[in-house]
PDB file of C-alpha atoms and ligand atoms in Angstrom:
ATOM      1  CA  MET A   1     -34.368  15.458   8.160  1.00  0.00           C
ATOM      2  CA  LYS A   2     -31.231  13.911   6.730  1.00  0.00           C
ATOM      3  CA  LYS A   3     -29.636  11.110   8.724  1.00  0.00           C
ATOM      4  CA  VAL A   4     -26.219  11.259  10.391  1.00  0.00           C
ATOM      5  CA  VAL A   5     -24.616   8.198  11.966  1.00  0.00           C
ATOM      6  CA  VAL A   6     -21.639   8.802  14.259  1.00  0.00           C
ATOM      7  CA  LEU A   7     -19.387   5.868  15.139  1.00  0.00           C
ATOM      8  CA  THR A   8     -17.344   6.681  18.231  1.00  0.00           C
ATOM      9  CA  GLY A   9     -14.539   4.892  20.035  1.00  0.00           C
ATOM     10  CA  ALA A  10     -12.394   5.333  23.112  1.00  0.00           C
ATOM     11  CA  GLY A  11     -10.731   8.454  21.601  1.00  0.00           C
ATOM     12  CA  ILE A  12     -13.811  10.636  22.033  1.00  0.00           C
ATOM     13  CA  SER A  13     -13.664  10.081  25.800  1.00  0.00           C
ATOM     14  CA  ALA A  14      -9.870  10.577  26.055  1.00  0.00           C
ATOM     15  CA  GLU A  15     -10.164  14.314  26.771  1.00  0.00           C
ATOM     16  CA  SER A  16     -12.549  13.489  29.614  1.00  0.00           C
ATOM     17  CA  GLY A  17      -9.707  11.532  31.237  1.00  0.00           C
ATOM     18  CA  ILE A  18     -10.676   7.961  30.324  1.00  0.00           C
ATOM     19  CA  SER A  19      -7.747   5.957  28.932  1.00  0.00           C
ATOM     20  CA  THR A  20      -8.075   4.681  25.376  1.00  0.00           C
ATOM     21  CA  PHE A  21      -7.359   1.094  24.626  1.00  0.00           C
ATOM     22  CA  ARG A  22      -4.276   1.268  22.459  1.00  0.00           C
ATOM     23  CA  ASP A  23      -2.624   4.598  23.246  1.00  0.00           C
ATOM     24  CA  ALA A  24       0.656   4.350  25.163  1.00  0.00           C
ATOM     25  CA  GLY A  25       0.723   5.114  28.874  1.00  0.00           C
ATOM     26  CA  GLY A  26      -2.921   4.222  29.401  1.00  0.00           C
ATOM     27  CA  LEU A  27      -4.731   1.949  31.766  1.00  0.00           C
ATOM     28  CA  TRP A  28      -4.562  -0.957  29.358  1.00  0.00           C
ATOM     29  CA  GLU A  29      -0.782  -1.257  29.767  1.00  0.00           C
ATOM     30  CA  GLN A  30      -1.439  -2.345  33.363  1.00  0.00           C
ATOM     31  CA  TYR A  31      -3.866  -5.143  32.466  1.00  0.00           C
ATOM     32  CA  ARG A  32      -3.930  -8.013  30.026  1.00  0.00           C
ATOM     33  CA  VAL A  33      -7.029  -7.963  27.827  1.00  0.00           C
ATOM     34  CA  GLU A  34      -7.255 -11.754  28.206  1.00  0.00           C
ATOM     35  CA  ASP A  35      -7.506 -11.382  31.998  1.00  0.00           C
ATOM     36  CA  VAL A  36     -10.166  -8.655  32.240  1.00  0.00           C
ATOM     37  CA  ALA A  37     -12.040  -8.489  28.941  1.00  0.00           C
ATOM     38  CA  THR A  38     -12.718 -12.061  27.835  1.00  0.00           C
ATOM     39  CA  PRO A  39     -15.169 -14.733  29.044  1.00  0.00           C
ATOM     40  CA  GLU A  40     -12.180 -16.998  29.766  1.00  0.00           C
ATOM     41  CA  GLY A  41     -10.616 -14.347  32.023  1.00  0.00           C
ATOM     42  CA  TYR A  42     -13.920 -14.005  33.868  1.00  0.00           C
ATOM     43  CA  LEU A  43     -14.234 -17.758  34.394  1.00  0.00           C
ATOM     44  CA  LYS A  44     -10.661 -17.909  35.704  1.00  0.00           C
ATOM     45  CA  ASP A  45     -11.009 -15.064  38.231  1.00  0.00           C
ATOM     46  CA  LYS A  46     -14.461 -13.508  38.634  1.00  0.00           C
ATOM     47  CA  ALA A  47     -13.418 -11.330  41.567  1.00  0.00           C
ATOM     48  CA  LEU A  48     -10.595  -9.723  39.575  1.00  0.00           C
ATOM     49  CA  VAL A  49     -12.822  -8.975  36.566  1.00  0.00           C
ATOM     50  CA  ILE A  50     -15.717  -7.681  38.673  1.00  0.00           C
ATOM     51  CA  ASP A  51     -13.324  -5.447  40.590  1.00  0.00           C
ATOM     52  CA  PHE A  52     -11.780  -4.136  37.351  1.00  0.00           C
ATOM     53  CA  TYR A  53     -15.211  -2.935  36.194  1.00  0.00           C
ATOM     54  CA  ASN A  54     -16.037  -1.609  39.691  1.00  0.00           C
ATOM     55  CA  GLN A  55     -12.982   0.617  39.311  1.00  0.00           C
ATOM     56  CA  ARG A  56     -14.036   1.738  35.809  1.00  0.00           C
ATOM     57  CA  ARG A  57     -17.517   2.578  37.163  1.00  0.00           C
ATOM     58  CA  ARG A  58     -16.072   4.567  40.076  1.00  0.00           C
ATOM     59  CA  GLN A  59     -13.842   6.492  37.681  1.00  0.00           C
ATOM     60  CA  LEU A  60     -16.781   7.209  35.371  1.00  0.00           C
ATOM     61  CA  ALA A  61     -18.559   8.911  38.278  1.00  0.00           C
ATOM     62  CA  THR A  62     -15.673  11.389  38.529  1.00  0.00           C
ATOM     63  CA  VAL A  63     -15.351  12.457  34.865  1.00  0.00           C
ATOM     64  CA  GLU A  64     -17.437  14.726  32.642  1.00  0.00           C
ATOM     65  CA  PRO A  65     -18.371  14.785  28.948  1.00  0.00           C
ATOM     66  CA  ASN A  66     -16.034  16.939  26.838  1.00  0.00           C
ATOM     67  CA  GLU A  67     -16.431  19.277  23.865  1.00  0.00           C
ATOM     68  CA  GLY A  68     -16.407  16.353  21.403  1.00  0.00           C
ATOM     69  CA  HIS A  69     -19.480  14.808  23.054  1.00  0.00           C
ATOM     70  CA  ARG A  70     -21.169  18.205  23.362  1.00  0.00           C
ATOM     71  CA  GLN A  71     -20.655  19.191  19.723  1.00  0.00           C
ATOM     72  CA  LEU A  72     -22.528  16.086  18.560  1.00  0.00           C
ATOM     73  CA  VAL A  73     -25.558  17.199  20.586  1.00  0.00           C
ATOM     74  CA  ARG A  74     -25.677  20.487  18.577  1.00  0.00           C
ATOM     75  CA  LEU A  75     -26.326  18.478  15.413  1.00  0.00           C
ATOM     76  CA  GLU A  76     -29.684  17.156  16.656  1.00  0.00           C
ATOM     77  CA  LYS A  77     -31.448  20.446  15.827  1.00  0.00           C
ATOM     78  CA  TYR A  78     -30.583  20.008  12.151  1.00  0.00           C
ATOM     79  CA  TYR A  79     -30.294  16.252  11.558  1.00  0.00           C
ATOM     80  CA  ASP A  80     -31.662  12.894  12.630  1.00  0.00           C
ATOM     81  CA  VAL A  81     -28.568  11.847  14.596  1.00  0.00           C
ATOM     82  CA  GLN A  82     -27.729   8.303  15.686  1.00  0.00           C
ATOM     83  CA  ILE A  83     -24.637   7.655  17.797  1.00  0.00           C
ATOM     84  CA  VAL A  84     -23.169   4.152  17.586  1.00  0.00           C
ATOM     85  CA  THR A  85     -20.505   3.899  20.262  1.00  0.00           C
ATOM     86  CA  GLN A  86     -17.958   1.259  21.117  1.00  0.00           C
ATOM     87  CA  ASN A  87     -17.581   2.957  24.483  1.00  0.00           C
ATOM     88  CA  VAL A  88     -19.003   1.559  27.666  1.00  0.00           C
ATOM     89  CA  ASP A  89     -19.082   4.942  29.393  1.00  0.00           C
ATOM     90  CA  ASN A  90     -22.238   7.097  29.461  1.00  0.00           C
ATOM     91  CA  LEU A  91     -20.675  10.396  28.392  1.00  0.00           C
ATOM     92  CA  HIS A  92     -22.741  10.767  25.183  1.00  0.00           C
ATOM     93  CA  GLU A  93     -25.955  10.473  27.202  1.00  0.00           C
ATOM     94  CA  ARG A  94     -24.689  12.819  29.905  1.00  0.00           C
ATOM     95  CA  ALA A  95     -23.759  15.388  27.235  1.00  0.00           C
ATOM     96  CA  GLY A  96     -27.372  15.211  25.995  1.00  0.00           C
ATOM     97  CA  SER A  97     -27.331  12.924  22.940  1.00  0.00           C
ATOM     98  CA  THR A  98     -30.732  11.295  22.459  1.00  0.00           C
ATOM     99  CA  ASN A  99     -30.109   8.194  20.351  1.00  0.00           C
ATOM    100  CA  VAL A 100     -27.163   6.123  21.502  1.00  0.00           C
ATOM    101  CA  ILE A 101     -26.465   2.476  20.700  1.00  0.00           C
ATOM    102  CA  HIS A 102     -23.773   0.847  22.837  1.00  0.00           C
ATOM    103  CA  LEU A 103     -22.171  -1.918  20.794  1.00  0.00           C
ATOM    104  CA  HIS A 104     -20.002  -3.140  23.652  1.00  0.00           C
ATOM    105  CA  GLY A 105     -22.330  -2.743  26.623  1.00  0.00           C
ATOM    106  CA  GLU A 106     -22.621  -0.200  29.414  1.00  0.00           C
ATOM    107  CA  LEU A 107     -20.671   0.236  32.634  1.00  0.00           C
ATOM    108  CA  THR A 108     -23.715   1.475  34.549  1.00  0.00           C
ATOM    109  CA  LYS A 109     -25.603  -1.769  33.915  1.00  0.00           C
ATOM    110  CA  VAL A 110     -25.171  -5.344  35.110  1.00  0.00           C
ATOM    111  CA  ARG A 111     -26.819  -8.550  34.045  1.00  0.00           C
ATOM    112  CA  SER A 112     -27.428 -12.139  35.014  1.00  0.00           C
ATOM    113  CA  GLU A 113     -24.583 -14.474  34.173  1.00  0.00           C
ATOM    114  CA  ARG A 114     -27.231 -16.998  33.006  1.00  0.00           C
ATOM    115  CA  ASN A 115     -29.717 -14.789  31.117  1.00  0.00           C
ATOM    116  CA  PRO A 116     -28.185 -12.004  29.001  1.00  0.00           C
ATOM    117  CA  ARG A 117     -31.586 -10.290  28.763  1.00  0.00           C
ATOM    118  CA  LEU A 118     -31.908  -9.858  32.525  1.00  0.00           C
ATOM    119  CA  ILE A 119     -30.248  -6.449  32.674  1.00  0.00           C
ATOM    120  CA  SER A 120     -30.476  -3.917  35.500  1.00  0.00           C
ATOM    121  CA  ASP A 121     -29.140  -0.451  36.266  1.00  0.00           C
ATOM    122  CA  ILE A 122     -26.385  -0.304  38.863  1.00  0.00           C
ATOM    123  CA  GLY A 123     -25.356   3.339  38.395  1.00  0.00           C
ATOM    124  CA  TYR A 124     -21.865   3.874  39.775  1.00  0.00           C
ATOM    125  CA  LYS A 125     -22.128   1.249  42.523  1.00  0.00           C
ATOM    126  CA  ASP A 126     -19.846  -1.760  42.999  1.00  0.00           C
ATOM    127  CA  ILE A 127     -20.918  -5.376  42.583  1.00  0.00           C
ATOM    128  CA  HIS A 128     -19.303  -8.382  44.236  1.00  0.00           C
ATOM    129  CA  VAL A 129     -18.964 -12.127  43.832  1.00  0.00           C
ATOM    130  CA  GLY A 130     -22.123 -13.459  45.530  1.00  0.00           C
ATOM    131  CA  ASP A 131     -24.417 -10.616  44.338  1.00  0.00           C
ATOM    132  CA  LEU A 132     -27.260 -12.307  42.511  1.00  0.00           C
ATOM    133  CA  ALA A 133     -29.645 -11.358  39.700  1.00  0.00           C
ATOM    134  CA  GLU A 134     -33.411 -11.974  39.994  1.00  0.00           C
ATOM    135  CA  ASP A 135     -32.955 -15.454  38.528  1.00  0.00           C
ATOM    136  CA  GLY A 136     -30.490 -16.399  41.261  1.00  0.00           C
ATOM    137  CA  ALA A 137     -27.429 -16.325  38.974  1.00  0.00           C
ATOM    138  CA  GLN A 138     -24.311 -14.265  39.667  1.00  0.00           C
ATOM    139  CA  LEU A 139     -24.440 -10.628  38.464  1.00  0.00           C
ATOM    140  CA  ARG A 140     -21.782  -9.760  35.894  1.00  0.00           C
ATOM    141  CA  PRO A 141     -20.843  -6.491  34.174  1.00  0.00           C
ATOM    142  CA  HIS A 142     -23.063  -5.686  31.154  1.00  0.00           C
ATOM    143  CA  ILE A 143     -20.025  -5.598  28.875  1.00  0.00           C
ATOM    144  CA  VAL A 144     -19.427  -7.358  25.573  1.00  0.00           C
ATOM    145  CA  TRP A 145     -16.059  -9.015  26.060  1.00  0.00           C
ATOM    146  CA  PHE A 146     -13.703  -9.976  23.259  1.00  0.00           C
ATOM    147  CA  GLY A 147     -14.970 -13.192  21.713  1.00  0.00           C
ATOM    148  CA  GLU A 148     -18.609 -12.573  22.703  1.00  0.00           C
ATOM    149  CA  ALA A 149     -21.469 -11.834  20.298  1.00  0.00           C
ATOM    150  CA  VAL A 150     -22.328  -8.187  19.602  1.00  0.00           C
ATOM    151  CA  PRO A 151     -26.143  -8.207  19.711  1.00  0.00           C
ATOM    152  CA  GLU A 152     -26.537  -4.582  18.547  1.00  0.00           C
ATOM    153  CA  ILE A 153     -24.419  -4.949  15.410  1.00  0.00           C
ATOM    154  CA  GLU A 154     -27.342  -5.700  13.101  1.00  0.00           C
ATOM    155  CA  ASN A 155     -29.257  -2.615  14.276  1.00  0.00           C
ATOM    156  CA  ALA A 156     -26.159  -0.525  13.757  1.00  0.00           C
ATOM    157  CA  ALA A 157     -25.541  -1.940  10.272  1.00  0.00           C
ATOM    158  CA  ASN A 158     -29.144  -1.155   9.275  1.00  0.00           C
ATOM    159  CA  LEU A 159     -28.702   2.453  10.400  1.00  0.00           C
ATOM    160  CA  CYS A 160     -25.442   2.761   8.471  1.00  0.00           C
ATOM    161  CA  GLU A 161     -27.066   1.456   5.284  1.00  0.00           C
ATOM    162  CA  THR A 162     -29.522   4.343   5.223  1.00  0.00           C
ATOM    163  CA  CYS A 163     -27.433   7.250   6.476  1.00  0.00           C
ATOM    164  CA  ASP A 164     -26.706  10.387   4.443  1.00  0.00           C
ATOM    165  CA  TYR A 165     -23.570  11.295   6.425  1.00  0.00           C
ATOM    166  CA  PHE A 166     -21.194   9.171   8.494  1.00  0.00           C
ATOM    167  CA  ILE A 167     -18.721  10.476  11.058  1.00  0.00           C
ATOM    168  CA  VAL A 168     -16.076   8.326  12.743  1.00  0.00           C
ATOM    169  CA  VAL A 169     -14.450   9.711  15.906  1.00  0.00           C
ATOM    170  CA  GLY A 170     -11.588   8.335  17.985  1.00  0.00           C
ATOM    171  CA  THR A 171     -11.435   4.708  17.022  1.00  0.00           C
ATOM    172  CA  SER A 172      -8.439   2.782  15.734  1.00  0.00           C
ATOM    173  CA  MET A 173     -10.868   0.756  13.577  1.00  0.00           C
ATOM    174  CA  ASN A 174      -9.173  -2.400  14.832  1.00  0.00           C
ATOM    175  CA  VAL A 175     -12.001  -4.011  16.789  1.00  0.00           C
ATOM    176  CA  TYR A 176     -14.458  -6.025  14.670  1.00  0.00           C
ATOM    177  CA  PRO A 177     -17.324  -6.189  13.896  1.00  0.00           C
ATOM    178  CA  ALA A 178     -17.613  -2.453  14.780  1.00  0.00           C
ATOM    179  CA  ALA A 179     -14.808  -1.497  12.396  1.00  0.00           C
ATOM    180  CA  GLY A 180     -16.684  -3.150   9.513  1.00  0.00           C
ATOM    181  CA  LEU A 181     -19.714  -0.846   9.873  1.00  0.00           C
ATOM    182  CA  ILE A 182     -18.240   1.686   7.470  1.00  0.00           C
ATOM    183  CA  HIS A 183     -18.690  -0.835   4.657  1.00  0.00           C
ATOM    184  CA  TYR A 184     -22.474  -0.613   5.078  1.00  0.00           C
ATOM    185  CA  VAL A 185     -22.461   3.149   4.465  1.00  0.00           C
ATOM    186  CA  PRO A 186     -23.567   3.967   0.894  1.00  0.00           C
ATOM    187  CA  ARG A 187     -20.739   5.109  -1.392  1.00  0.00           C
ATOM    188  CA  SER A 188     -22.717   8.267  -2.078  1.00  0.00           C
ATOM    189  CA  SER A 189     -22.756   9.283   1.612  1.00  0.00           C
ATOM    190  CA  ARG A 190     -20.107  11.763   2.708  1.00  0.00           C
ATOM    191  CA  CYS A 191     -17.792  10.487   5.489  1.00  0.00           C
ATOM    192  CA  TRP A 192     -15.414  12.116   7.961  1.00  0.00           C
ATOM    193  CA  LEU A 193     -12.801  10.597  10.283  1.00  0.00           C
ATOM    194  CA  VAL A 194     -11.655  12.602  13.331  1.00  0.00           C
ATOM    195  CA  ASP A 195      -8.569  11.132  15.009  1.00  0.00           C
ATOM    196  CA  PRO A 196      -5.153  12.664  15.712  1.00  0.00           C
ATOM    197  CA  ASN A 197      -3.521   9.429  14.510  1.00  0.00           C
ATOM    198  CA  ALA A 198      -5.895   8.709  11.634  1.00  0.00           C
ATOM    199  CA  VAL A 199      -4.588   6.514   8.844  1.00  0.00           C
ATOM    200  CA  PRO A 200      -6.191   6.430   5.383  1.00  0.00           C
ATOM    201  CA  ILE A 201      -8.890   3.797   4.970  1.00  0.00           C
ATOM    202  CA  SER A 202     -10.254   2.107   1.902  1.00  0.00           C
ATOM    203  CA  ARG A 203     -12.971   4.581   0.973  1.00  0.00           C
ATOM    204  CA  ASP A 204     -13.443   8.242   0.174  1.00  0.00           C
ATOM    205  CA  ILE A 205     -13.329   9.966   3.571  1.00  0.00           C
ATOM    206  CA  THR A 206     -12.347  13.419   4.830  1.00  0.00           C
ATOM    207  CA  ILE A 207      -9.643  12.969   7.454  1.00  0.00           C
ATOM    208  CA  ILE A 208      -9.359  15.508  10.266  1.00  0.00           C
ATOM    209  CA  LYS A 209      -6.174  14.773  12.200  1.00  0.00           C
ATOM    210  CA  GLU A 210      -7.222  16.460  15.412  1.00  0.00           C
ATOM    211  CA  LYS A 211      -8.464  15.597  18.859  1.00  0.00           C
ATOM    212  CA  ALA A 212     -12.208  15.165  19.236  1.00  0.00           C
ATOM    213  CA  GLY A 213     -12.613  18.459  21.112  1.00  0.00           C
ATOM    214  CA  THR A 214     -11.626  20.582  18.091  1.00  0.00           C
ATOM    215  CA  GLY A 215     -12.093  18.108  15.206  1.00  0.00           C
ATOM    216  CA  VAL A 216     -15.730  17.246  15.862  1.00  0.00           C
ATOM    217  CA  LYS A 217     -16.633  20.962  15.941  1.00  0.00           C
ATOM    218  CA  LYS A 218     -15.246  21.365  12.411  1.00  0.00           C
ATOM    219  CA  VAL A 219     -17.429  18.564  11.047  1.00  0.00           C
ATOM    220  CA  VAL A 220     -20.499  19.758  12.958  1.00  0.00           C
ATOM    221  CA  ASP A 221     -20.030  23.366  11.772  1.00  0.00           C
ATOM    222  CA  GLU A 222     -19.766  22.138   8.168  1.00  0.00           C
ATOM    223  CA  LEU A 223     -22.852  19.940   8.454  1.00  0.00           C
ATOM    224  CA  ILE A 224     -24.908  22.720  10.041  1.00  0.00           C
ATOM    225  CA  ALA A 225     -23.829  25.144   7.300  1.00  0.00           C
ATOM    226  CA  MET A 226     -24.869  22.534   4.683  1.00  0.00           C
ATOM    227  CA  SER A 227     -28.296  22.116   6.291  1.00  0.00           C
ATOM    228  CA  GLU A 228     -28.927  25.860   6.157  1.00  0.00           C
ATOM    229  CA  LYS A 229     -28.243  26.158   2.406  1.00  0.00           C
TER     230      LYS A 229
HETATM  231  P1  LIG B 301      -8.666   2.308  20.578  1.00  0.00           P
HETATM  232  O1  LIG B 301      -7.998   2.579  21.887  1.00  0.00           O
HETATM  233  O2  LIG B 301      -8.275   1.092  19.806  1.00  0.00           O
HETATM  234  O3  LIG B 301      -8.408   3.569  19.640  1.00  0.00           O
HETATM  235  C1  LIG B 301      -8.541   4.861  20.165  1.00  0.00           C
HETATM  236  C2  LIG B 301      -8.355   5.841  19.033  1.00  0.00           C
HETATM  237  O4  LIG B 301      -8.605   7.129  19.569  1.00  0.00           O
HETATM  238  C3  LIG B 301      -6.933   5.843  18.459  1.00  0.00           C
HETATM  239  O5  LIG B 301      -7.004   5.745  17.057  1.00  0.00           O
HETATM  240  C4  LIG B 301      -6.380   7.193  18.910  1.00  0.00           C
HETATM  241  O6  LIG B 301      -5.538   7.770  17.922  1.00  0.00           O
HETATM  242  C5  LIG B 301      -7.636   8.013  19.061  1.00  0.00           C
HETATM  243  N1  LIG B 301      -7.552   9.130  19.997  1.00  0.00           N
HETATM  244  C6  LIG B 301      -6.754   9.281  21.085  1.00  0.00           C
HETATM  245  N2  LIG B 301      -7.012  10.457  21.683  1.00  0.00           N
HETATM  246  C7  LIG B 301      -7.986  11.059  20.959  1.00  0.00           C
HETATM  247  C8  LIG B 301      -8.691  12.294  21.087  1.00  0.00           C
HETATM  248  N3  LIG B 301      -8.436  13.159  22.079  1.00  0.00           N
HETATM  249  N4  LIG B 301      -9.644  12.589  20.177  1.00  0.00           N
HETATM  250  C9  LIG B 301      -9.933  11.726  19.150  1.00  0.00           C
HETATM  251  N5  LIG B 301      -9.285  10.549  18.985  1.00  0.00           N
HETATM  252  C10 LIG B 301      -8.334  10.228  19.891  1.00  0.00           C
HETATM  253  O7  LIG B 301     -10.214   2.367  20.852  1.00  0.00           O
HETATM  254  P2  LIG B 301     -11.427   1.708  20.078  1.00  0.00           P
HETATM  255  O8  LIG B 301     -11.167   1.744  18.607  1.00  0.00           O
HETATM  256  O9  LIG B 301     -12.626   2.363  20.647  1.00  0.00           O
HETATM  257  O10 LIG B 301     -11.397   0.179  20.527  1.00  0.00           O
HETATM  258  C11 LIG B 301     -11.164  -0.143  21.878  1.00  0.00           C
HETATM  259  C12 LIG B 301     -12.174  -1.036  22.567  1.00  0.00           C
HETATM  260  O11 LIG B 301     -12.009  -0.872  23.987  1.00  0.00           O
HETATM  261  C13 LIG B 301     -13.582  -0.618  22.283  1.00  0.00           C
HETATM  262  O12 LIG B 301     -14.222  -1.751  21.867  1.00  0.00           O
HETATM  263  C14 LIG B 301     -14.186  -0.143  23.609  1.00  0.00           C
HETATM  264  O13 LIG B 301     -15.312  -0.945  23.948  1.00  0.00           O
HETATM  265  C15 LIG B 301     -13.161  -0.408  24.662  1.00  0.00           C
HETATM  266  N6  LIG B 301     -12.837   0.808  25.463  1.00  0.00           N
HETATM  267  C16 LIG B 301     -13.833   1.680  25.847  1.00  0.00           C
HETATM  268  C17 LIG B 301     -13.525   2.841  26.557  1.00  0.00           C
HETATM  269  C18 LIG B 301     -14.632   3.779  26.981  1.00  0.00           C
HETATM  270  O14 LIG B 301     -15.767   3.334  27.165  1.00  0.00           O
HETATM  271  N7  LIG B 301     -14.383   5.095  27.133  1.00  0.00           N
HETATM  272  C19 LIG B 301     -12.188   3.125  26.879  1.00  0.00           C
HETATM  273  C20 LIG B 301     -11.199   2.204  26.500  1.00  0.00           C
HETATM  274  C21 LIG B 301     -11.536   1.046  25.787  1.00  0.00           C
END
C-alpha cells in the first residue's frame, strides 16, 4: 500500500466547534498564550493553567468529529495512512483513524510534573492543584507548551521522508517545528493543502481553498480514484 501522511492543525476541528488559534473571534482572543501555554505561565499560576485545560477538556466532551475527520478514515481502505496532528483534541481517534501522532500532546491525558514519561489517562475529568502523580509530583496537562521540546517530531519527520502523498489540513504553518515537516517530504511526492485562507508555500502543492468538511473529501476522492486505476 502507498503511504499517505496527513498533517492537521486547529482548522480541521473548527467545524466541530473548537476555536482555532489564530482566527478572529476565537477563544484565543480571551487568553494570552504566555499565560496559559508556556512553562513560564504555568510556573506563575498553576491553578489558572490547570483550569484552562480543564475547560478545554470539558468542551471536548461536548463536541463531535466532523466530515473532515471522517473523510480521512475512508482513505485507510486504500492507503497506509498516518495522521500527524498538532491538535490536542481526540477527534481523529473518535472519527475512527487508526494511526495518530499528537505532536503537541493530548487533552485527555495528564502527566507528572517531574517525569514526562509518567503519563496517565484522565478522560474528560478535571485535575486540580494538589492532585499528584504516582511519583508524588503535581499532575500537569499532557500538553507541549510553546518553548518545550516536541518529542514526537523525529518520528513524524521519518514518516514524512517516506510518504508517497502528503496532505496538509487547517494549519497556518506558523508553529515550528511542525510547520517544517513539509520539507522532509520527497519532492516527487504529491502534496495538497486544504485551508480556506491558504497562502502559497515554497513547494509544488495543490491548494484547495475550502473548509475541511468539503476540501478533504475532494482530496480523498482523488486519491481513492488514483488507487483504483
Ligand atoms: P492556527 O490557528 O494557527 O491555524 C488554523 C488554520 O486553520 C488557519 O490557517 C485557518 O485558515 C484554518 N481554518 C479555519 N477554519 C478552517 C476550516 N473549517 N477548515 C480548514 N481550515 C480552517 O492553528 P495551527 O496551525 O494548528 O497552530 C495552532 C497551535 O495551537 C497548534 O499547535 C495546536 O496545538 C494548538 N491548538 C489546538 C487546537 C485543537 O486541538 N483543536 C485548537 C486550537 C489551538
